[in-house]
């Protein structure tokens, strides 16, 4: 079982140090520290275990070190920056692991950019040695790349010539869409195993700056200082400690503080029951700070994030996620009001950004997402995003016979109109209303109202609204039917329907780039017995089927 | 060998009739008219042969019937509109054929939308019977869908539940991005084999209008009349006849009027030598009209289009296309000046749109595209688009020893700044200059200049500019090296680097949707021995690996 929970004292591959406004995160991979047996993590190459620590570091820097304005990503080894994802690990991994590994590493790269762009914690790469493949893709996620100017330090994306796969962690997209490398130069660069160094790397925009070895530390410090001056981070904020996410697995039940997941293997479905806040929100940001990781929105974000990752990696055969909530609409809305009111406070801002990232992770999960809105549920505001992230929503029209709770209602808050934009740059509500003349703005007038099933259906918050008589059969059939379809076809369909409207660099990475990579990860030229990924390091040359498709 | 050249008198599957401003194109598939043996085209299902005729009809309607303002796409059979792509054909086809078939049908659907949107020849679908899968995707390419309101006429996309593949001809993208069907409803629709009919089909925007059988002909005529009123087509223009594209294949040489393709199988490369116009352009649009299909830009567009399709389908192992030109820069520029000057004339407008479509087909071809700029070449304006479509351009700096022709030059014209936008909506020049402060506008001041190698390099019209001494080795090595890489990795890389910047509905169809479909077309759940596509019609149930990846 893969566990995504870690903390700096347990890191095997990264060294994190903080001095004033500058943090340094040095990659120093333990060769024998692979997550699975069968490969050694040579040359600062990484596997999922290395990336789990990186993801944790990105997160902790934001919450635990609010005074940090610049993060310097560098290598702790003398002669190499990073050789990218470990090839033997990739060669031996299942298709599903490869795909999920790439998705998670992509999400982590995006969270680095989110820290730089939304959170004022600006990442720079101090590339102090050869930097290949996924190593360069890590640097590409930073806002500034400083490359050592010596005989050996080059940046490269050797995947195509060497391994017959793509740079799968956003590299191709970031080259042309973020760094605006001219596409003909990018073509040459991506087919040149040895990469590009020195002045040409700067001229082609592959890096921002070069410095000789003798001046490298000095140049790094100077650049960090200059970037720090651009940050709007608070100077004297106190961090909050991200205490361990408490999880208890009992058979097919997974318990967290704010939610429980129950797996029904027969129907290949997992039901998430999310519990709304049990107490009213604290009065202000200072009180939020005092609560720290126990503050319900943050606790919920971290619990849900862990549950998503756990199910993605450890429960691949569970194809449908059913989302339920229990609690009080008004209580959730009260927390949303606090998030909105205190949105300029660094911690509240971070919590909102964290919720945003977790909701994006949900959108990007290759699982069917159904939501059920029943009596006692609390889909308001932030939790209503779950409805809008769903492939379908079933909402009971009226009550259940013999159940004296009132019929369910849903509620929109201001949080549905901006803070939680998806990878396409649209709000989830706008994604549902692309066809409306007024778009999502029409929904704005209903903010704060308790919406019954017909009203929710009209606003795109519910797909179907069966009554007591039809509810059980309709929901059961929908879930069972889903389990009968091809998981692959559902993945492709959901990836096509979930992201209507515009694309952004971020969404292009998950669509254009990732979908092609997944295809290549299935092709004999990469993974067949004579494929390049399989034969890497064996001394044998791959044999390719030369047909273009 | 698959031949894309046809004409209405040879159609086996379509009936084209024109009455005044309204053309009717009726699908009446010959069951025994499949392009390959092994399947029958039942229920108006189609294979590539049917689509080759459709592509020809779209093209001829625009050139030969300029007075047509509305095209009614309907079925010539009593009880079915169209059952989509033939499943047995798909089940038996190679991966490469499936992928190329989908790409070509997508391009044809896009050309239908281009006719409606850019050319004032508005397509409507008169859906007079059950309309499933690719049949509905054909209707989705039309601007208006009229559905018969009876017990049996429904629209459906049954691919996911029935075949474990995606609707691969733009259906998923057009549902949410063109018709703005709410994505939760689209989810239900795409997993419901029997589809949706009647009022719900209208309420969910799946169709625009329903009419009972008894009033169907009347409703079709009324809608055609209303749409015709919106068209800006000329009332009394005379069409030009699209005479057959003359092609002669001699061994590894393919001769057309305006170009020759020579295949070098050892290097897996095809060299296109395009001959610029041999005579000055005619004086005006009337003279263009008199020349008709012999007018050089139109002849070139049609020759290049046929060459691209021929190589895509019949020469899959030829992975690199090398583009060369021979002729006079000023002569090409003079034709461009005419195209610009007479751009409001319907025929000149159509020719420009045709060139635009052919250039897009080039961009979308899964082949490496290199261009060589040598003495005697004529890459100006429209032909300079070939450079901008290339993955790399090699331009000789200076002359060849012993060759007294002047060093090569390239030239931009106004045609490089708007008419030939790619699927992303950008000009090719803008795609190269995403990173420049002034973008492509900086190049505008150089329009009309003869640009030498360094100037071309600076403007993104050349990647490398070797001199006489390095030329032969550098070009040869680049081509040979390309042949050594995995064709699949190159396809994924090129698809990622060629389309920087924004995405449009059209580009999303080829990226997000197609890339996922290609992946699914490789997955055992679809194409394995127990896969749904293989077992379709056998009475056996597919067995799925339930793991999500």
PDB file of C-alpha atoms in Angstrom, chain A residues 164-416:
ATOM      1  CA  UNK A 164      10.632   6.242 -27.057  1.00  0.00           C
ATOM      2  CA  UNK A 165       8.251   8.016 -24.672  1.00  0.00           C
ATOM      3  CA  UNK A 166       7.430  11.660 -24.053  1.00  0.00           C
ATOM      4  CA  UNK A 167       8.664  13.943 -21.335  1.00  0.00           C
ATOM      5  CA  UNK A 168       5.486  13.252 -19.381  1.00  0.00           C
ATOM      6  CA  UNK A 169       5.563  15.841 -16.631  1.00  0.00           C
ATOM      7  CA  UNK A 170       4.546  18.880 -18.589  1.00  0.00           C
ATOM      8  CA  UNK A 171       7.885  19.466 -20.277  1.00  0.00           C
ATOM      9  CA  UNK A 172       6.691  19.713 -23.860  1.00  0.00           C
ATOM     10  CA  UNK A 173       3.810  21.999 -22.943  1.00  0.00           C
ATOM     11  CA  UNK A 174       5.881  24.236 -20.680  1.00  0.00           C
ATOM     12  CA  UNK A 175       8.609  24.616 -23.298  1.00  0.00           C
ATOM     13  CA  UNK A 176       6.295  26.199 -25.856  1.00  0.00           C
ATOM     14  CA  UNK A 177       3.456  27.538 -23.712  1.00  0.00           C
ATOM     15  CA  UNK A 178       5.256  28.813 -20.619  1.00  0.00           C
ATOM     16  CA  UNK A 179       8.765  29.599 -21.757  1.00  0.00           C
ATOM     17  CA  UNK A 180       7.752  30.311 -25.357  1.00  0.00           C
ATOM     18  CA  UNK A 181      10.635  28.361 -26.807  1.00  0.00           C
ATOM     19  CA  UNK A 182      10.176  28.514 -30.566  1.00  0.00           C
ATOM     20  CA  UNK A 183       8.669  25.242 -31.618  1.00  0.00           C
ATOM     21  CA  UNK A 184      11.295  24.406 -34.226  1.00  0.00           C
ATOM     22  CA  UNK A 185      13.999  24.874 -31.618  1.00  0.00           C
ATOM     23  CA  UNK A 186      11.951  22.808 -29.180  1.00  0.00           C
ATOM     24  CA  UNK A 187      11.831  20.050 -31.788  1.00  0.00           C
ATOM     25  CA  UNK A 188      15.610  19.988 -32.008  1.00  0.00           C
ATOM     26  CA  UNK A 189      16.024  20.210 -28.252  1.00  0.00           C
ATOM     27  CA  UNK A 190      13.609  17.330 -27.577  1.00  0.00           C
ATOM     28  CA  UNK A 191      15.390  15.023 -29.997  1.00  0.00           C
ATOM     29  CA  UNK A 192      18.907  15.826 -28.813  1.00  0.00           C
ATOM     30  CA  UNK A 193      19.971  13.404 -26.126  1.00  0.00           C
ATOM     31  CA  UNK A 194      22.824  15.521 -24.787  1.00  0.00           C
ATOM     32  CA  UNK A 195      20.666  18.629 -24.450  1.00  0.00           C
ATOM     33  CA  UNK A 196      21.719  22.254 -24.639  1.00  0.00           C
ATOM     34  CA  UNK A 197      23.975  24.257 -22.346  1.00  0.00           C
ATOM     35  CA  UNK A 198      25.604  27.634 -21.909  1.00  0.00           C
ATOM     36  CA  UNK A 199      24.685  30.624 -24.008  1.00  0.00           C
ATOM     37  CA  UNK A 200      22.465  28.715 -26.428  1.00  0.00           C
ATOM     38  CA  UNK A 201      20.318  27.553 -23.500  1.00  0.00           C
ATOM     39  CA  UNK A 202      19.723  31.206 -22.607  1.00  0.00           C
ATOM     40  CA  UNK A 203      19.264  32.363 -26.210  1.00  0.00           C
ATOM     41  CA  UNK A 204      16.641  29.676 -26.766  1.00  0.00           C
ATOM     42  CA  UNK A 205      14.906  30.558 -23.472  1.00  0.00           C
ATOM     43  CA  UNK A 206      15.545  27.066 -22.094  1.00  0.00           C
ATOM     44  CA  UNK A 207      16.995  28.702 -18.979  1.00  0.00           C
ATOM     45  CA  UNK A 208      16.933  32.273 -17.753  1.00  0.00           C
ATOM     46  CA  UNK A 209      20.498  32.741 -16.641  1.00  0.00           C
ATOM     47  CA  UNK A 210      23.874  31.037 -16.533  1.00  0.00           C
ATOM     48  CA  UNK A 211      26.685  31.481 -14.056  1.00  0.00           C
ATOM     49  CA  UNK A 212      30.125  29.888 -13.829  1.00  0.00           C
ATOM     50  CA  UNK A 213      30.769  27.400 -11.043  1.00  0.00           C
ATOM     51  CA  UNK A 214      32.954  29.886  -9.222  1.00  0.00           C
ATOM     52  CA  UNK A 215      30.103  32.381  -8.976  1.00  0.00           C
ATOM     53  CA  UNK A 216      27.183  29.951  -8.783  1.00  0.00           C
ATOM     54  CA  UNK A 217      26.404  30.258  -5.070  1.00  0.00           C
ATOM     55  CA  UNK A 218      26.702  34.004  -5.300  1.00  0.00           C
ATOM     56  CA  UNK A 219      24.430  34.162  -8.382  1.00  0.00           C
ATOM     57  CA  UNK A 220      21.878  31.930  -6.659  1.00  0.00           C
ATOM     58  CA  UNK A 221      21.785  34.153  -3.601  1.00  0.00           C
ATOM     59  CA  UNK A 222      21.523  37.313  -5.675  1.00  0.00           C
ATOM     60  CA  UNK A 223      18.670  35.934  -7.715  1.00  0.00           C
ATOM     61  CA  UNK A 224      16.849  34.669  -4.625  1.00  0.00           C
ATOM     62  CA  UNK A 225      17.121  38.122  -3.116  1.00  0.00           C
ATOM     63  CA  UNK A 226      15.755  39.762  -6.259  1.00  0.00           C
ATOM     64  CA  UNK A 227      12.829  37.354  -6.440  1.00  0.00           C
ATOM     65  CA  UNK A 228      12.069  37.773  -2.742  1.00  0.00           C
ATOM     66  CA  UNK A 229      11.604  41.465  -3.349  1.00  0.00           C
ATOM     67  CA  UNK A 230       8.707  40.647  -5.697  1.00  0.00           C
ATOM     68  CA  UNK A 231       6.820  38.547  -3.168  1.00  0.00           C
ATOM     69  CA  UNK A 232       3.831  39.792  -1.212  1.00  0.00           C
ATOM     70  CA  UNK A 233       4.222  37.257   1.598  1.00  0.00           C
ATOM     71  CA  UNK A 234       3.698  38.629   5.116  1.00  0.00           C
ATOM     72  CA  UNK A 235       6.951  39.372   6.906  1.00  0.00           C
ATOM     73  CA  UNK A 236       6.200  38.195  10.405  1.00  0.00           C
ATOM     74  CA  UNK A 237       3.458  35.599  10.132  1.00  0.00           C
ATOM     75  CA  UNK A 238       3.589  32.529  12.319  1.00  0.00           C
ATOM     76  CA  UNK A 239       3.141  29.195  10.555  1.00  0.00           C
ATOM     77  CA  UNK A 240       0.651  26.526  11.447  1.00  0.00           C
ATOM     78  CA  UNK A 241       1.833  22.981  11.931  1.00  0.00           C
ATOM     79  CA  UNK A 242       0.381  20.411   9.543  1.00  0.00           C
ATOM     80  CA  UNK A 243      -0.205  17.685  12.094  1.00  0.00           C
ATOM     81  CA  UNK A 244      -0.443  14.151  10.701  1.00  0.00           C
ATOM     82  CA  UNK A 245      -3.667  13.290   8.861  1.00  0.00           C
ATOM     83  CA  UNK A 246      -5.349  10.734  11.096  1.00  0.00           C
ATOM     84  CA  UNK A 247      -6.535   7.768   9.070  1.00  0.00           C
ATOM     85  CA  UNK A 248      -7.823   4.408  10.231  1.00  0.00           C
ATOM     86  CA  UNK A 249      -8.469   1.606   7.776  1.00  0.00           C
ATOM     87  CA  UNK A 250     -10.863  -1.080   8.996  1.00  0.00           C
ATOM     88  CA  UNK A 251     -11.537  -3.602   6.287  1.00  0.00           C
ATOM     89  CA  UNK A 252     -13.378  -1.739   3.553  1.00  0.00           C
ATOM     90  CA  UNK A 253     -13.914   1.364   5.670  1.00  0.00           C
ATOM     91  CA  UNK A 254     -11.452   4.220   5.794  1.00  0.00           C
ATOM     92  CA  UNK A 255     -12.011   6.700   8.598  1.00  0.00           C
ATOM     93  CA  UNK A 256     -10.756  10.278   8.643  1.00  0.00           C
ATOM     94  CA  UNK A 257     -11.615  13.092  11.004  1.00  0.00           C
ATOM     95  CA  UNK A 258     -14.007  14.752   8.563  1.00  0.00           C
ATOM     96  CA  UNK A 259     -15.068  11.899   6.332  1.00  0.00           C
ATOM     97  CA  UNK A 260     -15.466   8.163   5.990  1.00  0.00           C
ATOM     98  CA  UNK A 261     -14.991   6.140   2.815  1.00  0.00           C
ATOM     99  CA  UNK A 262     -16.780   2.836   2.461  1.00  0.00           C
ATOM    100  CA  UNK A 263     -15.900   0.497  -0.361  1.00  0.00           C
ATOM    101  CA  UNK A 264     -18.491  -1.769  -1.950  1.00  0.00           C
ATOM    102  CA  UNK A 265     -16.355  -4.119  -4.017  1.00  0.00           C
ATOM    103  CA  UNK A 266     -19.315  -5.858  -5.588  1.00  0.00           C
ATOM    104  CA  UNK A 267     -20.444  -2.644  -7.192  1.00  0.00           C
ATOM    105  CA  UNK A 268     -16.874  -1.355  -7.649  1.00  0.00           C
ATOM    106  CA  UNK A 269     -17.918   1.788  -5.812  1.00  0.00           C
ATOM    107  CA  UNK A 270     -16.629   3.828  -2.881  1.00  0.00           C
ATOM    108  CA  UNK A 271     -19.014   6.030  -0.926  1.00  0.00           C
ATOM    109  CA  UNK A 272     -17.491   9.130   0.639  1.00  0.00           C
ATOM    110  CA  UNK A 273     -19.532  10.456   3.528  1.00  0.00           C
ATOM    111  CA  UNK A 274     -18.273  13.912   4.343  1.00  0.00           C
ATOM    112  CA  UNK A 275     -19.244  15.407   7.673  1.00  0.00           C
ATOM    113  CA  UNK A 276     -19.850  19.138   7.739  1.00  0.00           C
ATOM    114  CA  UNK A 277     -18.399  21.218  10.567  1.00  0.00           C
ATOM    115  CA  UNK A 278     -19.639  20.228  14.002  1.00  0.00           C
ATOM    116  CA  UNK A 279     -19.135  23.671  15.521  1.00  0.00           C
ATOM    117  CA  UNK A 280     -19.669  27.239  14.358  1.00  0.00           C
ATOM    118  CA  UNK A 281     -16.682  28.864  12.676  1.00  0.00           C
ATOM    119  CA  UNK A 282     -14.171  30.831  14.716  1.00  0.00           C
ATOM    120  CA  UNK A 283     -14.658  34.559  14.837  1.00  0.00           C
ATOM    121  CA  UNK A 284     -11.751  35.718  12.741  1.00  0.00           C
ATOM    122  CA  UNK A 285      -8.429  34.875  11.123  1.00  0.00           C
ATOM    123  CA  UNK A 286      -6.578  35.026  14.431  1.00  0.00           C
ATOM    124  CA  UNK A 287      -8.870  32.324  15.753  1.00  0.00           C
ATOM    125  CA  UNK A 288      -8.343  30.315  12.556  1.00  0.00           C
ATOM    126  CA  UNK A 289      -4.627  30.580  13.179  1.00  0.00           C
ATOM    127  CA  UNK A 290      -5.101  29.297  16.727  1.00  0.00           C
ATOM    128  CA  UNK A 291      -7.055  26.301  15.456  1.00  0.00           C
ATOM    129  CA  UNK A 292      -4.447  25.541  12.784  1.00  0.00           C
ATOM    130  CA  UNK A 293      -4.805  22.156  11.156  1.00  0.00           C
ATOM    131  CA  UNK A 294      -7.941  21.492  13.200  1.00  0.00           C
ATOM    132  CA  UNK A 295      -9.853  24.280  11.423  1.00  0.00           C
ATOM    133  CA  UNK A 296     -12.576  22.360   9.611  1.00  0.00           C
ATOM    134  CA  UNK A 297     -11.959  23.544   6.005  1.00  0.00           C
ATOM    135  CA  UNK A 298      -8.250  22.736   6.265  1.00  0.00           C
ATOM    136  CA  UNK A 299      -8.874  19.409   7.975  1.00  0.00           C
ATOM    137  CA  UNK A 300     -11.428  18.525   5.301  1.00  0.00           C
ATOM    138  CA  UNK A 301      -9.086  19.525   2.458  1.00  0.00           C
ATOM    139  CA  UNK A 302      -6.273  17.384   3.821  1.00  0.00           C
ATOM    140  CA  UNK A 303      -8.513  14.389   4.584  1.00  0.00           C
ATOM    141  CA  UNK A 304     -10.132  14.471   1.151  1.00  0.00           C
ATOM    142  CA  UNK A 305      -6.759  14.860  -0.560  1.00  0.00           C
ATOM    143  CA  UNK A 306      -5.379  11.802   1.182  1.00  0.00           C
ATOM    144  CA  UNK A 307      -8.525   9.789   0.444  1.00  0.00           C
ATOM    145  CA  UNK A 308      -8.342  10.661  -3.269  1.00  0.00           C
ATOM    146  CA  UNK A 309      -4.685   9.692  -3.528  1.00  0.00           C
ATOM    147  CA  UNK A 310      -5.179   6.527  -1.511  1.00  0.00           C
ATOM    148  CA  UNK A 311      -8.035   5.361  -3.730  1.00  0.00           C
ATOM    149  CA  UNK A 312      -6.291   6.361  -6.951  1.00  0.00           C
ATOM    150  CA  UNK A 313      -3.185   4.329  -6.209  1.00  0.00           C
ATOM    151  CA  UNK A 314      -4.395   1.552  -3.945  1.00  0.00           C
ATOM    152  CA  UNK A 315      -7.943   0.892  -5.124  1.00  0.00           C
ATOM    153  CA  UNK A 316      -7.781   0.925  -8.925  1.00  0.00           C
ATOM    154  CA  UNK A 317     -10.674  -1.483  -9.378  1.00  0.00           C
ATOM    155  CA  UNK A 318     -13.049   0.819  -7.528  1.00  0.00           C
ATOM    156  CA  UNK A 319     -14.290   2.786 -10.503  1.00  0.00           C
ATOM    157  CA  UNK A 320     -17.110   4.879  -9.062  1.00  0.00           C
ATOM    158  CA  UNK A 321     -16.893   7.392  -6.254  1.00  0.00           C
ATOM    159  CA  UNK A 322     -20.210   8.326  -4.666  1.00  0.00           C
ATOM    160  CA  UNK A 323     -20.132  11.556  -2.679  1.00  0.00           C
ATOM    161  CA  UNK A 324     -22.488  12.184   0.236  1.00  0.00           C
ATOM    162  CA  UNK A 325     -22.521  14.821   2.954  1.00  0.00           C
ATOM    163  CA  UNK A 326     -23.969  14.949   6.459  1.00  0.00           C
ATOM    164  CA  UNK A 327     -24.478  18.104   8.418  1.00  0.00           C
ATOM    165  CA  UNK A 328     -25.987  21.519   8.395  1.00  0.00           C
ATOM    166  CA  UNK A 329     -26.164  23.744   5.312  1.00  0.00           C
ATOM    167  CA  UNK A 330     -26.011  26.908   7.395  1.00  0.00           C
ATOM    168  CA  UNK A 331     -22.914  25.725   9.255  1.00  0.00           C
ATOM    169  CA  UNK A 332     -21.009  25.118   6.021  1.00  0.00           C
ATOM    170  CA  UNK A 333     -22.178  28.474   4.694  1.00  0.00           C
ATOM    171  CA  UNK A 334     -20.953  30.158   7.874  1.00  0.00           C
ATOM    172  CA  UNK A 335     -17.454  28.756   7.295  1.00  0.00           C
ATOM    173  CA  UNK A 336     -17.613  29.970   3.701  1.00  0.00           C
ATOM    174  CA  UNK A 337     -18.548  33.432   4.939  1.00  0.00           C
ATOM    175  CA  UNK A 338     -15.444  33.418   7.106  1.00  0.00           C
ATOM    176  CA  UNK A 339     -13.239  32.266   4.217  1.00  0.00           C
ATOM    177  CA  UNK A 340     -14.624  35.086   2.121  1.00  0.00           C
ATOM    178  CA  UNK A 341     -14.444  37.755   4.845  1.00  0.00           C
ATOM    179  CA  UNK A 342     -10.847  36.946   5.801  1.00  0.00           C
ATOM    180  CA  UNK A 343      -9.644  36.102   2.295  1.00  0.00           C
ATOM    181  CA  UNK A 344      -6.725  38.547   2.536  1.00  0.00           C
ATOM    182  CA  UNK A 345      -5.251  36.828   5.556  1.00  0.00           C
ATOM    183  CA  UNK A 346      -2.355  34.679   4.430  1.00  0.00           C
ATOM    184  CA  UNK A 347      -3.555  31.526   6.203  1.00  0.00           C
ATOM    185  CA  UNK A 348      -7.152  31.775   5.046  1.00  0.00           C
ATOM    186  CA  UNK A 349      -5.814  32.437   1.543  1.00  0.00           C
ATOM    187  CA  UNK A 350      -3.635  29.321   1.755  1.00  0.00           C
ATOM    188  CA  UNK A 351      -6.522  27.200   2.969  1.00  0.00           C
ATOM    189  CA  UNK A 352      -8.685  28.344   0.076  1.00  0.00           C
ATOM    190  CA  UNK A 353      -5.877  27.597  -2.383  1.00  0.00           C
ATOM    191  CA  UNK A 354      -5.488  24.173  -0.816  1.00  0.00           C
ATOM    192  CA  UNK A 355      -9.204  23.466  -1.236  1.00  0.00           C
ATOM    193  CA  UNK A 356      -8.890  24.608  -4.823  1.00  0.00           C
ATOM    194  CA  UNK A 357      -6.046  22.155  -5.481  1.00  0.00           C
ATOM    195  CA  UNK A 358      -7.888  19.268  -3.850  1.00  0.00           C
ATOM    196  CA  UNK A 359     -11.008  19.948  -5.909  1.00  0.00           C
ATOM    197  CA  UNK A 360      -8.859  19.981  -9.049  1.00  0.00           C
ATOM    198  CA  UNK A 361      -7.411  16.648  -8.027  1.00  0.00           C
ATOM    199  CA  UNK A 362     -10.952  15.352  -7.807  1.00  0.00           C
ATOM    200  CA  UNK A 363     -11.758  16.638 -11.333  1.00  0.00           C
ATOM    201  CA  UNK A 364      -8.645  14.935 -12.650  1.00  0.00           C
ATOM    202  CA  UNK A 365      -9.279  11.574 -11.024  1.00  0.00           C
ATOM    203  CA  UNK A 366     -10.106   8.899 -13.561  1.00  0.00           C
ATOM    204  CA  UNK A 367     -13.104   7.711 -11.610  1.00  0.00           C
ATOM    205  CA  UNK A 368     -16.793   8.232 -12.189  1.00  0.00           C
ATOM    206  CA  UNK A 369     -18.059  10.775  -9.661  1.00  0.00           C
ATOM    207  CA  UNK A 370     -21.706  10.650  -8.637  1.00  0.00           C
ATOM    208  CA  UNK A 371     -23.170  12.708  -5.835  1.00  0.00           C
ATOM    209  CA  UNK A 372     -26.264  11.928  -3.799  1.00  0.00           C
ATOM    210  CA  UNK A 373     -28.253  14.706  -2.172  1.00  0.00           C
ATOM    211  CA  UNK A 374     -30.476  13.285   0.557  1.00  0.00           C
ATOM    212  CA  UNK A 375     -32.152  14.504   3.735  1.00  0.00           C
ATOM    213  CA  UNK A 376     -29.520  15.534   6.264  1.00  0.00           C
ATOM    214  CA  UNK A 377     -26.965  16.475   3.614  1.00  0.00           C
ATOM    215  CA  UNK A 378     -25.071  19.785   3.643  1.00  0.00           C
ATOM    216  CA  UNK A 379     -23.988  20.609   0.097  1.00  0.00           C
ATOM    217  CA  UNK A 380     -23.490  24.333   0.564  1.00  0.00           C
ATOM    218  CA  UNK A 381     -20.832  26.535  -1.036  1.00  0.00           C
ATOM    219  CA  UNK A 382     -17.482  24.785  -0.778  1.00  0.00           C
ATOM    220  CA  UNK A 383     -19.244  21.422  -0.467  1.00  0.00           C
ATOM    221  CA  UNK A 384     -21.554  22.304  -3.387  1.00  0.00           C
ATOM    222  CA  UNK A 385     -18.382  22.301  -5.495  1.00  0.00           C
ATOM    223  CA  UNK A 386     -18.502  18.527  -5.059  1.00  0.00           C
ATOM    224  CA  UNK A 387     -21.850  18.492  -6.870  1.00  0.00           C
ATOM    225  CA  UNK A 388     -20.422  20.642  -9.628  1.00  0.00           C
ATOM    226  CA  UNK A 389     -17.397  18.346  -9.910  1.00  0.00           C
ATOM    227  CA  UNK A 390     -19.671  15.319 -10.317  1.00  0.00           C
ATOM    228  CA  UNK A 391     -20.483  13.543 -13.542  1.00  0.00           C
ATOM    229  CA  UNK A 392     -24.039  13.229 -12.283  1.00  0.00           C
ATOM    230  CA  UNK A 393     -25.970  14.386  -9.232  1.00  0.00           C
ATOM    231  CA  UNK A 394     -29.035  12.600  -7.898  1.00  0.00           C
ATOM    232  CA  UNK A 395     -31.123  14.774  -5.577  1.00  0.00           C
ATOM    233  CA  UNK A 396     -34.165  13.518  -3.749  1.00  0.00           C
ATOM    234  CA  UNK A 397     -37.284  15.502  -4.571  1.00  0.00           C
ATOM    235  CA  UNK A 398     -39.192  15.572  -1.302  1.00  0.00           C
ATOM    236  CA  UNK A 399     -38.511  13.376   1.727  1.00  0.00           C
ATOM    237  CA  UNK A 400     -38.202   9.677   2.375  1.00  0.00           C
ATOM    238  CA  UNK A 401     -41.285   7.939   3.702  1.00  0.00           C
ATOM    239  CA  UNK A 402     -40.933   7.326   7.422  1.00  0.00           C
ATOM    240  CA  UNK A 403     -38.061   9.802   7.667  1.00  0.00           C
ATOM    241  CA  UNK A 404     -39.148  13.000   9.339  1.00  0.00           C
ATOM    242  CA  UNK A 405     -36.145  15.055   8.271  1.00  0.00           C
ATOM    243  CA  UNK A 406     -37.020  17.818   5.831  1.00  0.00           C
ATOM    244  CA  UNK A 407     -36.431  17.335   2.079  1.00  0.00           C
ATOM    245  CA  UNK A 408     -32.843  18.086   1.086  1.00  0.00           C
ATOM    246  CA  UNK A 409     -31.754  21.513  -0.007  1.00  0.00           C
ATOM    247  CA  UNK A 410     -28.519  22.809  -1.535  1.00  0.00           C
ATOM    248  CA  UNK A 411     -27.084  26.279  -1.246  1.00  0.00           C
ATOM    249  CA  UNK A 412     -24.666  28.418  -3.240  1.00  0.00           C
ATOM    250  CA  UNK A 413     -22.273  30.826  -1.546  1.00  0.00           C
ATOM    251  CA  UNK A 414     -19.836  33.398  -2.867  1.00  0.00           C
ATOM    252  CA  UNK A 415     -17.216  30.642  -2.817  1.00  0.00           C
ATOM    253  CA  UNK A 416     -18.895  29.068  -5.859  1.00  0.00           C
TER     254      UNK A 416
END
